[in-house]
PDB file of C-alpha atoms in Angstrom:
ATOM      1  CA  UNK A   1      12.253   7.045  24.581  1.00 42.00           C
ATOM      2  CA  UNK A   2      10.201  10.410  22.797  1.00 52.00           C
ATOM      3  CA  UNK A   3       6.678  10.705  22.641  1.00 52.00           C
ATOM      4  CA  UNK A   4       6.547   9.803  18.877  1.00 68.00           C
ATOM      5  CA  UNK A   5       8.801   6.689  19.377  1.00 89.00           C
ATOM      6  CA  UNK A   6       6.620   4.403  16.971  1.00 94.00           C
ATOM      7  CA  UNK A   7       6.998   0.975  15.886  1.00 96.00           C
ATOM      8  CA  UNK A   8       7.481   0.420  12.160  1.00 95.00           C
ATOM      9  CA  UNK A   9       4.310   0.181  10.602  1.00 97.00           C
ATOM     10  CA  UNK A  10       0.973   1.611   9.611  1.00 97.00           C
ATOM     11  CA  UNK A  11      -2.637   1.199  10.708  1.00 98.00           C
ATOM     12  CA  UNK A  12      -4.312   1.161   7.529  1.00 98.00           C
ATOM     13  CA  UNK A  13      -8.075   0.697   9.197  1.00 98.00           C
ATOM     14  CA  UNK A  14      -8.738   0.954  12.896  1.00 97.00           C
ATOM     15  CA  UNK A  15     -12.169  -1.059  13.554  1.00 96.00           C
ATOM     16  CA  UNK A  16     -11.485  -3.898  12.570  1.00 97.00           C
ATOM     17  CA  UNK A  17      -7.427  -3.125  12.899  1.00 98.00           C
ATOM     18  CA  UNK A  18      -5.561  -3.752   9.250  1.00 98.00           C
ATOM     19  CA  UNK A  19      -2.013  -3.154   9.942  1.00 98.00           C
ATOM     20  CA  UNK A  20       0.626  -3.371   6.992  1.00 98.00           C
ATOM     21  CA  UNK A  21       4.467  -3.548   7.555  1.00 98.00           C
ATOM     22  CA  UNK A  22       7.420  -5.430   6.120  1.00 97.00           C
ATOM     23  CA  UNK A  23       7.889  -8.936   7.170  1.00 97.00           C
ATOM     24  CA  UNK A  24      11.073  -8.286   8.909  1.00 95.00           C
ATOM     25  CA  UNK A  25       9.966  -4.951  10.529  1.00 97.00           C
ATOM     26  CA  UNK A  26       7.274  -6.709  12.629  1.00 98.00           C
ATOM     27  CA  UNK A  27       9.172 -10.618  13.165  1.00 97.00           C
ATOM     28  CA  UNK A  28      11.650  -9.170  13.919  1.00 95.00           C
ATOM     29  CA  UNK A  29      10.516  -6.525  16.559  1.00 96.00           C
ATOM     30  CA  UNK A  30       8.089  -9.061  17.561  1.00 97.00           C
ATOM     31  CA  UNK A  31       8.459  -8.726  21.460  1.00 97.00           C
ATOM     32  CA  UNK A  32       8.046  -4.715  21.150  1.00 97.00           C
ATOM     33  CA  UNK A  33       4.766  -5.628  19.043  1.00 98.00           C
ATOM     34  CA  UNK A  34       3.545  -7.822  22.129  1.00 97.00           C
ATOM     35  CA  UNK A  35       4.199  -5.240  24.449  1.00 96.00           C
ATOM     36  CA  UNK A  36       2.352  -2.497  22.353  1.00 96.00           C
ATOM     37  CA  UNK A  37      -0.990  -4.547  21.343  1.00 96.00           C
ATOM     38  CA  UNK A  38      -3.078  -5.833  24.011  1.00 92.00           C
ATOM     39  CA  UNK A  39      -2.954  -9.819  24.388  1.00 88.00           C
ATOM     40  CA  UNK A  40      -5.761 -11.717  22.576  1.00 91.00           C
ATOM     41  CA  UNK A  41      -6.392  -8.283  20.360  1.00 93.00           C
ATOM     42  CA  UNK A  42      -7.910  -9.366  16.903  1.00 97.00           C
ATOM     43  CA  UNK A  43      -5.952  -7.922  14.081  1.00 98.00           C
ATOM     44  CA  UNK A  44      -5.127  -8.196  10.208  1.00 98.00           C
ATOM     45  CA  UNK A  45      -1.280  -7.918   9.288  1.00 98.00           C
ATOM     46  CA  UNK A  46      -0.390  -7.649   5.653  1.00 98.00           C
ATOM     47  CA  UNK A  47       3.303  -8.419   5.775  1.00 98.00           C
ATOM     48  CA  UNK A  48       5.242  -7.126   2.724  1.00 98.00           C
ATOM     49  CA  UNK A  49       8.684  -9.169   1.697  1.00 98.00           C
ATOM     50  CA  UNK A  50      11.885  -6.986   2.236  1.00 95.00           C
ATOM     51  CA  UNK A  51      14.232  -9.605   0.573  1.00 97.00           C
ATOM     52  CA  UNK A  52      13.787 -13.079  -1.925  1.00 98.00           C
ATOM     53  CA  UNK A  53      11.650 -15.426  -0.229  1.00 98.00           C
ATOM     54  CA  UNK A  54      13.011 -17.995  -3.087  1.00 98.00           C
ATOM     55  CA  UNK A  55      16.184 -18.331  -1.146  1.00 98.00           C
ATOM     56  CA  UNK A  56      15.621 -21.692   1.299  1.00 97.00           C
ATOM     57  CA  UNK A  57      17.224 -19.989   4.048  1.00 98.00           C
ATOM     58  CA  UNK A  58      15.099 -16.861   3.771  1.00 98.00           C
ATOM     59  CA  UNK A  59      11.858 -19.062   3.534  1.00 98.00           C
ATOM     60  CA  UNK A  60      12.582 -21.241   6.491  1.00 98.00           C
ATOM     61  CA  UNK A  61      13.567 -18.246   8.504  1.00 98.00           C
ATOM     62  CA  UNK A  62      10.210 -16.705   7.311  1.00 98.00           C
ATOM     63  CA  UNK A  63       8.030 -19.877   8.560  1.00 98.00           C
ATOM     64  CA  UNK A  64       9.807 -20.157  11.860  1.00 98.00           C
ATOM     65  CA  UNK A  65       9.092 -16.448  12.754  1.00 98.00           C
ATOM     66  CA  UNK A  66       5.564 -16.295  11.317  1.00 98.00           C
ATOM     67  CA  UNK A  67       5.074 -19.541  13.576  1.00 98.00           C
ATOM     68  CA  UNK A  68       6.283 -17.325  16.377  1.00 98.00           C
ATOM     69  CA  UNK A  69       3.874 -14.574  15.640  1.00 98.00           C
ATOM     70  CA  UNK A  70       0.851 -16.701  15.194  1.00 97.00           C
ATOM     71  CA  UNK A  71       1.455 -18.032  18.314  1.00 97.00           C
ATOM     72  CA  UNK A  72       2.080 -14.784  20.017  1.00 97.00           C
ATOM     73  CA  UNK A  73      -1.345 -13.305  18.522  1.00 97.00           C
ATOM     74  CA  UNK A  74      -3.521 -16.338  18.180  1.00 96.00           C
ATOM     75  CA  UNK A  75      -6.401 -13.985  17.126  1.00 97.00           C
ATOM     76  CA  UNK A  76      -4.523 -12.253  14.124  1.00 98.00           C
ATOM     77  CA  UNK A  77      -4.851 -12.849  10.519  1.00 98.00           C
ATOM     78  CA  UNK A  78      -1.456 -13.220   8.810  1.00 98.00           C
ATOM     79  CA  UNK A  79      -1.256 -12.119   5.114  1.00 98.00           C
ATOM     80  CA  UNK A  80       1.762 -12.102   3.174  1.00 98.00           C
ATOM     81  CA  UNK A  81       2.207  -9.923   0.098  1.00 98.00           C
ATOM     82  CA  UNK A  82       4.657 -11.407  -2.209  1.00 98.00           C
ATOM     83  CA  UNK A  83       7.007  -9.580  -4.953  1.00 98.00           C
ATOM     84  CA  UNK A  84       7.618 -12.660  -7.178  1.00 98.00           C
ATOM     85  CA  UNK A  85       5.480 -15.955  -8.468  1.00 97.00           C
ATOM     86  CA  UNK A  86       7.740 -18.191  -7.173  1.00 97.00           C
ATOM     87  CA  UNK A  87       7.361 -16.979  -3.435  1.00 98.00           C
ATOM     88  CA  UNK A  88       3.710 -17.363  -3.543  1.00 98.00           C
ATOM     89  CA  UNK A  89       4.515 -21.230  -4.276  1.00 98.00           C
ATOM     90  CA  UNK A  90       6.951 -21.375  -1.645  1.00 98.00           C
ATOM     91  CA  UNK A  91       4.981 -19.486   1.274  1.00 98.00           C
ATOM     92  CA  UNK A  92       1.844 -21.070   0.336  1.00 98.00           C
ATOM     93  CA  UNK A  93       2.357 -23.989   2.329  1.00 98.00           C
ATOM     94  CA  UNK A  94       2.471 -22.146   5.571  1.00 98.00           C
ATOM     95  CA  UNK A  95       0.669 -18.989   5.327  1.00 98.00           C
ATOM     96  CA  UNK A  96      -2.228 -17.042   3.352  1.00 98.00           C
ATOM     97  CA  UNK A  97       0.025 -15.124   0.218  1.00 98.00           C
ATOM     98  CA  UNK A  98      -1.040 -13.353  -2.452  1.00 98.00           C
ATOM     99  CA  UNK A  99       1.102 -11.848  -5.129  1.00 98.00           C
ATOM    100  CA  UNK A 100       1.199  -8.196  -4.860  1.00 98.00           C
ATOM    101  CA  UNK A 101       4.752  -6.099  -5.297  1.00 98.00           C
ATOM    102  CA  UNK A 102       5.075  -3.344  -2.983  1.00 96.00           C
ATOM    103  CA  UNK A 103       6.056  -1.583  -6.296  1.00 98.00           C
ATOM    104  CA  UNK A 104       2.145  -1.798  -7.046  1.00 98.00           C
ATOM    105  CA  UNK A 105       1.863   0.604  -4.248  1.00 98.00           C
ATOM    106  CA  UNK A 106       3.445   3.706  -5.621  1.00 98.00           C
ATOM    107  CA  UNK A 107       1.521   6.526  -6.201  1.00 97.00           C
ATOM    108  CA  UNK A 108       1.842   7.733  -9.481  1.00 98.00           C
ATOM    109  CA  UNK A 109       1.045  11.451  -8.918  1.00 97.00           C
ATOM    110  CA  UNK A 110       4.558  11.597  -7.154  1.00 97.00           C
ATOM    111  CA  UNK A 111       6.509  10.942 -10.299  1.00 98.00           C
ATOM    112  CA  UNK A 112       6.786  13.216 -13.259  1.00 98.00           C
ATOM    113  CA  UNK A 113       6.932  11.647 -16.833  1.00 98.00           C
ATOM    114  CA  UNK A 114      10.193  12.241 -18.336  1.00 97.00           C
ATOM    115  CA  UNK A 115      10.234  14.240 -21.590  1.00 93.00           C
ATOM    116  CA  UNK A 116      11.426  12.526 -24.671  1.00 82.00           C
ATOM    117  CA  UNK A 117      14.678  14.801 -25.352  1.00 85.00           C
ATOM    118  CA  UNK A 118      18.489  14.274 -24.845  1.00 89.00           C
ATOM    119  CA  UNK A 119      18.862  13.214 -20.928  1.00 95.00           C
ATOM    120  CA  UNK A 120      21.843  14.904 -18.970  1.00 97.00           C
ATOM    121  CA  UNK A 121      23.108  11.232 -17.888  1.00 98.00           C
ATOM    122  CA  UNK A 122      23.205   7.876 -19.720  1.00 98.00           C
ATOM    123  CA  UNK A 123      22.282   5.929 -16.516  1.00 98.00           C
ATOM    124  CA  UNK A 124      21.236   6.498 -13.097  1.00 98.00           C
ATOM    125  CA  UNK A 125      21.427   3.979 -10.067  1.00 98.00           C
ATOM    126  CA  UNK A 126      19.296   4.798  -6.883  1.00 98.00           C
ATOM    127  CA  UNK A 127      20.920   2.477  -4.350  1.00 98.00           C
ATOM    128  CA  UNK A 128      22.226   2.505  -0.986  1.00 97.00           C
ATOM    129  CA  UNK A 129      25.914   1.716  -1.505  1.00 98.00           C
ATOM    130  CA  UNK A 130      26.596  -1.574   0.109  1.00 98.00           C
ATOM    131  CA  UNK A 131      28.247  -4.641  -1.802  1.00 98.00           C
ATOM    132  CA  UNK A 132      24.632  -6.626  -2.669  1.00 98.00           C
ATOM    133  CA  UNK A 133      23.840  -3.795  -4.940  1.00 98.00           C
ATOM    134  CA  UNK A 134      26.984  -4.510  -6.930  1.00 98.00           C
ATOM    135  CA  UNK A 135      27.745  -0.898  -8.097  1.00 98.00           C
ATOM    136  CA  UNK A 136      31.089  -2.078  -9.429  1.00 97.00           C
ATOM    137  CA  UNK A 137      28.940  -3.518 -12.853  1.00 98.00           C
ATOM    138  CA  UNK A 138      28.126   0.389 -13.374  1.00 98.00           C
ATOM    139  CA  UNK A 139      32.064   1.091 -13.470  1.00 97.00           C
ATOM    140  CA  UNK A 140      32.255   1.484 -17.256  1.00 98.00           C
ATOM    141  CA  UNK A 141      28.863   3.660 -17.980  1.00 98.00           C
ATOM    142  CA  UNK A 142      30.419   6.711 -19.306  1.00 95.00           C
ATOM    143  CA  UNK A 143      28.089   9.635 -17.639  1.00 97.00           C
ATOM    144  CA  UNK A 144      26.660   7.970 -14.709  1.00 98.00           C
ATOM    145  CA  UNK A 145      24.372   9.434 -11.599  1.00 98.00           C
ATOM    146  CA  UNK A 146      24.553   7.645  -8.603  1.00 98.00           C
ATOM    147  CA  UNK A 147      22.008   8.192  -5.597  1.00 98.00           C
ATOM    148  CA  UNK A 148      22.630   6.382  -2.411  1.00 98.00           C
ATOM    149  CA  UNK A 149      23.853   6.879   1.205  1.00 97.00           C
ATOM    150  CA  UNK A 150      25.943   4.313   3.119  1.00 97.00           C
ATOM    151  CA  UNK A 151      26.278   3.327   6.755  1.00 96.00           C
ATOM    152  CA  UNK A 152      29.257   4.409   8.975  1.00 96.00           C
ATOM    153  CA  UNK A 153      30.007   0.809   9.480  1.00 97.00           C
ATOM    154  CA  UNK A 154      30.661   0.285   5.740  1.00 97.00           C
ATOM    155  CA  UNK A 155      32.380   3.434   5.328  1.00 97.00           C
ATOM    156  CA  UNK A 156      35.554   1.814   3.829  1.00 97.00           C
ATOM    157  CA  UNK A 157      33.508  -0.223   1.277  1.00 98.00           C
ATOM    158  CA  UNK A 158      31.774   3.179   0.473  1.00 97.00           C
ATOM    159  CA  UNK A 159      35.508   5.025  -0.228  1.00 97.00           C
ATOM    160  CA  UNK A 160      37.102   1.987  -1.996  1.00 97.00           C
ATOM    161  CA  UNK A 161      33.866   1.527  -4.394  1.00 97.00           C
ATOM    162  CA  UNK A 162      33.727   5.495  -5.293  1.00 96.00           C
ATOM    163  CA  UNK A 163      37.385   4.939  -6.456  1.00 96.00           C
ATOM    164  CA  UNK A 164      36.061   3.124  -9.723  1.00 94.00           C
ATOM    165  CA  UNK A 165      33.669   6.107 -10.375  1.00 96.00           C
ATOM    166  CA  UNK A 166      35.728   9.052 -10.763  1.00 94.00           C
ATOM    167  CA  UNK A 167      33.573  10.039 -13.963  1.00 91.00           C
ATOM    168  CA  UNK A 168      30.080   9.500 -11.905  1.00 97.00           C
ATOM    169  CA  UNK A 169      27.985  12.488 -10.151  1.00 98.00           C
ATOM    170  CA  UNK A 170      27.369  11.192  -6.817  1.00 98.00           C
ATOM    171  CA  UNK A 171      24.336  12.402  -4.493  1.00 98.00           C
ATOM    172  CA  UNK A 172      24.106  10.973  -1.233  1.00 97.00           C
ATOM    173  CA  UNK A 173      20.467  12.054  -0.568  1.00 95.00           C
ATOM    174  CA  UNK A 174      17.976  13.035  -2.640  1.00 97.00           C
ATOM    175  CA  UNK A 175      14.307  14.214  -0.919  1.00 94.00           C
ATOM    176  CA  UNK A 176      11.488  11.856  -1.709  1.00 93.00           C
ATOM    177  CA  UNK A 177       9.560  14.467  -3.409  1.00 93.00           C
ATOM    178  CA  UNK A 178      12.467  15.275  -5.993  1.00 97.00           C
ATOM    179  CA  UNK A 179      13.450  11.808  -6.793  1.00 98.00           C
ATOM    180  CA  UNK A 180      11.226  11.516  -9.960  1.00 98.00           C
ATOM    181  CA  UNK A 181      12.884  15.052 -10.928  1.00 97.00           C
ATOM    182  CA  UNK A 182      16.603  13.434 -11.096  1.00 98.00           C
ATOM    183  CA  UNK A 183      14.964  10.060 -12.607  1.00 98.00           C
ATOM    184  CA  UNK A 184      13.569  11.976 -16.045  1.00 98.00           C
ATOM    185  CA  UNK A 185      17.109  13.533 -16.253  1.00 98.00           C
ATOM    186  CA  UNK A 186      18.368   9.889 -17.253  1.00 98.00           C
ATOM    187  CA  UNK A 187      18.260   7.776 -20.395  1.00 98.00           C
ATOM    188  CA  UNK A 188      17.683   4.723 -18.205  1.00 98.00           C
ATOM    189  CA  UNK A 189      17.764   3.324 -14.924  1.00 98.00           C
ATOM    190  CA  UNK A 190      19.887   0.535 -13.364  1.00 98.00           C
ATOM    191  CA  UNK A 191      18.890  -2.578 -11.127  1.00 98.00           C
ATOM    192  CA  UNK A 192      22.119  -4.273 -10.597  1.00 98.00           C
ATOM    193  CA  UNK A 193      21.815  -6.736  -7.578  1.00 98.00           C
ATOM    194  CA  UNK A 194      21.399 -10.377  -7.736  1.00 98.00           C
ATOM    195  CA  UNK A 195      19.136 -10.745  -4.909  1.00 98.00           C
ATOM    196  CA  UNK A 196      16.858  -8.460  -2.673  1.00 96.00           C
ATOM    197  CA  UNK A 197      13.150  -7.389  -2.415  1.00 95.00           C
ATOM    198  CA  UNK A 198      11.226  -5.685  -5.050  1.00 96.00           C
ATOM    199  CA  UNK A 199      13.284  -2.663  -5.145  1.00 97.00           C
ATOM    200  CA  UNK A 200      11.160   0.394  -5.148  1.00 97.00           C
ATOM    201  CA  UNK A 201      13.404   2.644  -7.535  1.00 97.00           C
ATOM    202  CA  UNK A 202      12.528  -0.068 -10.836  1.00 97.00           C
ATOM    203  CA  UNK A 203       8.676   1.075  -9.939  1.00 98.00           C
ATOM    204  CA  UNK A 204       9.748   4.665  -9.887  1.00 98.00           C
ATOM    205  CA  UNK A 205      12.325   4.360 -13.165  1.00 98.00           C
ATOM    206  CA  UNK A 206       8.951   2.796 -14.706  1.00 98.00           C
ATOM    207  CA  UNK A 207       6.637   5.369 -13.311  1.00 98.00           C
ATOM    208  CA  UNK A 208       9.111   8.221 -15.089  1.00 98.00           C
ATOM    209  CA  UNK A 209       8.739   6.349 -18.409  1.00 98.00           C
ATOM    210  CA  UNK A 210      12.511   5.356 -17.705  1.00 98.00           C
ATOM    211  CA  UNK A 211      13.676   2.086 -19.109  1.00 98.00           C
ATOM    212  CA  UNK A 212      15.801  -0.356 -16.960  1.00 98.00           C
ATOM    213  CA  UNK A 213      18.866  -2.392 -17.502  1.00 98.00           C
ATOM    214  CA  UNK A 214      18.441  -5.202 -15.149  1.00 98.00           C
ATOM    215  CA  UNK A 215      20.402  -8.006 -14.068  1.00 98.00           C
ATOM    216  CA  UNK A 216      19.001 -11.639 -13.899  1.00 98.00           C
ATOM    217  CA  UNK A 217      18.064 -11.520  -9.821  1.00 98.00           C
ATOM    218  CA  UNK A 218      15.788 -13.075  -7.148  1.00 97.00           C
ATOM    219  CA  UNK A 219      13.389 -11.039  -5.460  1.00 97.00           C
ATOM    220  CA  UNK A 220      10.377  -9.706  -7.613  1.00 97.00           C
ATOM    221  CA  UNK A 221      11.723  -6.805  -9.102  1.00 96.00           C
ATOM    222  CA  UNK A 222      11.153  -7.887 -12.705  1.00 95.00           C
ATOM    223  CA  UNK A 223       7.264  -9.076 -12.046  1.00 96.00           C
ATOM    224  CA  UNK A 224       6.030  -5.294 -12.796  1.00 98.00           C
ATOM    225  CA  UNK A 225       8.931  -4.182 -15.412  1.00 98.00           C
ATOM    226  CA  UNK A 226       7.412  -3.983 -18.904  1.00 98.00           C
ATOM    227  CA  UNK A 227       9.051  -6.280 -21.329  1.00 98.00           C
ATOM    228  CA  UNK A 228       9.651  -3.684 -23.754  1.00 98.00           C
ATOM    229  CA  UNK A 229      11.525  -1.236 -21.619  1.00 98.00           C
ATOM    230  CA  UNK A 230      14.130  -3.474 -19.577  1.00 98.00           C
ATOM    231  CA  UNK A 231      16.929  -5.202 -21.262  1.00 98.00           C
ATOM    232  CA  UNK A 232      19.073  -7.847 -19.263  1.00 98.00           C
ATOM    233  CA  UNK A 233      22.854  -7.293 -18.733  1.00 98.00           C
ATOM    234  CA  UNK A 234      25.402 -10.098 -17.914  1.00 98.00           C
ATOM    235  CA  UNK A 235      27.031  -9.560 -14.481  1.00 98.00           C
ATOM    236  CA  UNK A 236      29.727  -7.320 -16.119  1.00 98.00           C
ATOM    237  CA  UNK A 237      30.501  -4.282 -16.353  1.00 98.00           C
ATOM    238  CA  UNK A 238      30.934  -4.163 -20.121  1.00 98.00           C
ATOM    239  CA  UNK A 239      27.765  -5.820 -20.659  1.00 98.00           C
ATOM    240  CA  UNK A 240      26.067  -3.259 -18.362  1.00 98.00           C
ATOM    241  CA  UNK A 241      27.858  -0.050 -20.495  1.00 98.00           C
ATOM    242  CA  UNK A 242      26.538  -2.026 -23.724  1.00 98.00           C
ATOM    243  CA  UNK A 243      23.223  -1.758 -22.785  1.00 98.00           C
ATOM    244  CA  UNK A 244      23.151   1.437 -20.996  1.00 98.00           C
ATOM    245  CA  UNK A 245      24.152   2.468 -24.608  1.00 98.00           C
ATOM    246  CA  UNK A 246      21.097   0.848 -26.304  1.00 98.00           C
ATOM    247  CA  UNK A 247      18.887   3.161 -24.301  1.00 98.00           C
ATOM    248  CA  UNK A 248      21.216   6.322 -24.985  1.00 97.00           C
ATOM    249  CA  UNK A 249      21.090   5.339 -28.746  1.00 96.00           C
ATOM    250  CA  UNK A 250      17.387   3.994 -28.524  1.00 96.00           C
ATOM    251  CA  UNK A 251      15.067   5.969 -26.621  1.00 95.00           C
ATOM    252  CA  UNK A 252      11.377   4.852 -26.015  1.00 96.00           C
ATOM    253  CA  UNK A 253       8.240   6.925 -25.512  1.00 97.00           C
ATOM    254  CA  UNK A 254       8.105   7.521 -21.552  1.00 98.00           C
ATOM    255  CA  UNK A 255       4.656   7.153 -21.483  1.00 98.00           C
ATOM    256  CA  UNK A 256       4.229   4.066 -22.979  1.00 98.00           C
ATOM    257  CA  UNK A 257       6.581   2.448 -20.421  1.00 98.00           C
ATOM    258  CA  UNK A 258       4.673   4.220 -17.515  1.00 98.00           C
ATOM    259  CA  UNK A 259       1.202   2.967 -19.071  1.00 98.00           C
ATOM    260  CA  UNK A 260       2.263  -0.590 -19.273  1.00 98.00           C
ATOM    261  CA  UNK A 261       3.772  -0.545 -15.771  1.00 98.00           C
ATOM    262  CA  UNK A 262       0.318   0.916 -14.449  1.00 98.00           C
ATOM    263  CA  UNK A 263      -1.493  -2.253 -16.424  1.00 98.00           C
ATOM    264  CA  UNK A 264       0.660  -4.842 -14.766  1.00 98.00           C
ATOM    265  CA  UNK A 265       0.436  -3.156 -11.174  1.00 98.00           C
ATOM    266  CA  UNK A 266      -3.171  -2.737 -11.083  1.00 98.00           C
ATOM    267  CA  UNK A 267      -4.482  -5.981 -10.878  1.00 98.00           C
ATOM    268  CA  UNK A 268      -2.150  -6.518  -7.865  1.00 98.00           C
ATOM    269  CA  UNK A 269      -3.004  -3.416  -6.449  1.00 98.00           C
ATOM    270  CA  UNK A 270      -6.721  -4.124  -6.947  1.00 98.00           C
ATOM    271  CA  UNK A 271      -6.517  -7.454  -5.059  1.00 98.00           C
ATOM    272  CA  UNK A 272      -5.389  -6.015  -2.016  1.00 98.00           C
ATOM    273  CA  UNK A 273      -8.042  -3.321  -2.300  1.00 98.00           C
ATOM    274  CA  UNK A 274     -10.873  -5.861  -2.747  1.00 98.00           C
ATOM    275  CA  UNK A 275      -8.928  -7.724   0.269  1.00 98.00           C
ATOM    276  CA  UNK A 276      -8.639  -4.933   2.442  1.00 98.00           C
ATOM    277  CA  UNK A 277     -11.922  -3.665   1.721  1.00 98.00           C
ATOM    278  CA  UNK A 278     -13.902  -6.765   2.284  1.00 98.00           C
ATOM    279  CA  UNK A 279     -12.066  -7.259   5.863  1.00 98.00           C
ATOM    280  CA  UNK A 280     -12.977  -3.557   7.097  1.00 98.00           C
ATOM    281  CA  UNK A 281     -16.242  -3.696   5.609  1.00 98.00           C
ATOM    282  CA  UNK A 282     -15.562  -0.534   3.822  1.00 98.00           C
ATOM    283  CA  UNK A 283     -13.446   1.434   1.114  1.00 98.00           C
ATOM    284  CA  UNK A 284     -10.102   1.896   2.771  1.00 98.00           C
ATOM    285  CA  UNK A 285      -7.488   4.396   1.298  1.00 97.00           C
ATOM    286  CA  UNK A 286      -4.023   2.738   0.381  1.00 98.00           C
ATOM    287  CA  UNK A 287      -1.451   5.272   0.712  1.00 97.00           C
ATOM    288  CA  UNK A 288       1.917   5.595  -1.154  1.00 97.00           C
ATOM    289  CA  UNK A 289       4.007   2.600  -0.585  1.00 97.00           C
ATOM    290  CA  UNK A 290       1.358   1.617   2.133  1.00 97.00           C
ATOM    291  CA  UNK A 291       3.380   4.348   4.389  1.00 95.00           C
ATOM    292  CA  UNK A 292       5.604   1.606   5.068  1.00 92.00           C
ATOM    293  CA  UNK A 293       8.736   3.328   6.138  1.00 84.00           C
ATOM    294  CA  UNK A 294       8.051   6.415   4.937  1.00 84.00           C
ATOM    295  CA  UNK A 295       8.556   9.657   6.957  1.00 81.00           C
ATOM    296  CA  UNK A 296       5.322  10.352   8.517  1.00 85.00           C
ATOM    297  CA  UNK A 297       4.653  13.621   9.869  1.00 84.00           C
ATOM    298  CA  UNK A 298       3.555  13.168  13.808  1.00 85.00           C
ATOM    299  CA  UNK A 299       0.077  14.061  13.514  1.00 84.00           C
ATOM    300  CA  UNK A 300       0.018  10.977  11.386  1.00 90.00           C
ATOM    301  CA  UNK A 301       1.980   8.712  13.244  1.00 90.00           C
ATOM    302  CA  UNK A 302      -0.564   9.528  16.433  1.00 90.00           C
ATOM    303  CA  UNK A 303      -3.556   8.535  13.744  1.00 93.00           C
ATOM    304  CA  UNK A 304      -1.872   5.496  12.132  1.00 95.00           C
ATOM    305  CA  UNK A 305       0.930   4.394  14.184  1.00 95.00           C
ATOM    306  CA  UNK A 306       1.728   1.663  16.959  1.00 95.00           C
ATOM    307  CA  UNK A 307       3.529   3.627  19.667  1.00 94.00           C
ATOM    308  CA  UNK A 308       6.350   1.673  21.391  1.00 93.00           C
ATOM    309  CA  UNK A 309       5.622   0.535  24.840  1.00 91.00           C
ATOM    310  CA  UNK A 310       8.682   0.713  27.633  1.00 79.00           C
TER     311      UNK A 310
END
């Protein structure tokens, strides 16, 4: 174990302690957190949802695991930040919960605004190449850029999937500080999964002023999408391609998309900001993505991380 082996979370405030994490990162590593956090310590844990809690099995598991966490940390306050209104209605029966999409915590300054000129690509899909992302629905998009890695255990799936995209450009990885530049090269962004969480890419598309071709889904990615900047496709490659063509032929003003997204996101971020400030008794900085799963510099981990204990 290296000196910089830290648990998947971020300390927003030290005294009183306020911690942010994805719910699965915390709840599925509960024994490790029990070893690292002194028994009886008081803290507030903000838990973001990484998968749709509108699915009964997901909500049931969340309820059970959260009860275990409350038993392990009886002095702690647990707050769920949900991505969709439907999740709030389900979770409020067993936990404190607020509607605050994780896309509301994207830092706008990290994303350039697209220029209203002919884009290089008809569409861009930022998504790990894995079955639930349903890349096959983009197979008929003529001029496509795919950005996404794959796990070694799914290499065969990756190879099979890519046979459908001989015409597409594929980028395995793009550094986070350059992702906005790539988004700005596309006429629209794709969001094709049937179930997941809020999907950071959707917020990133919108902040760059790029409209979205979306499919009906659970997980909350629609919550902050401006209505005039999203078109819903059926679950067919033909429908996705048809809606991509719409944005290619009928572009909209990027600044309007960005401003509309920020207008939708502001109340959710402000709600959490006020909540955290009240708990801390002072103004607390809410960093980009709450610094959850971000690649942090060692000194940042040292200041804002919880070190794993053997």
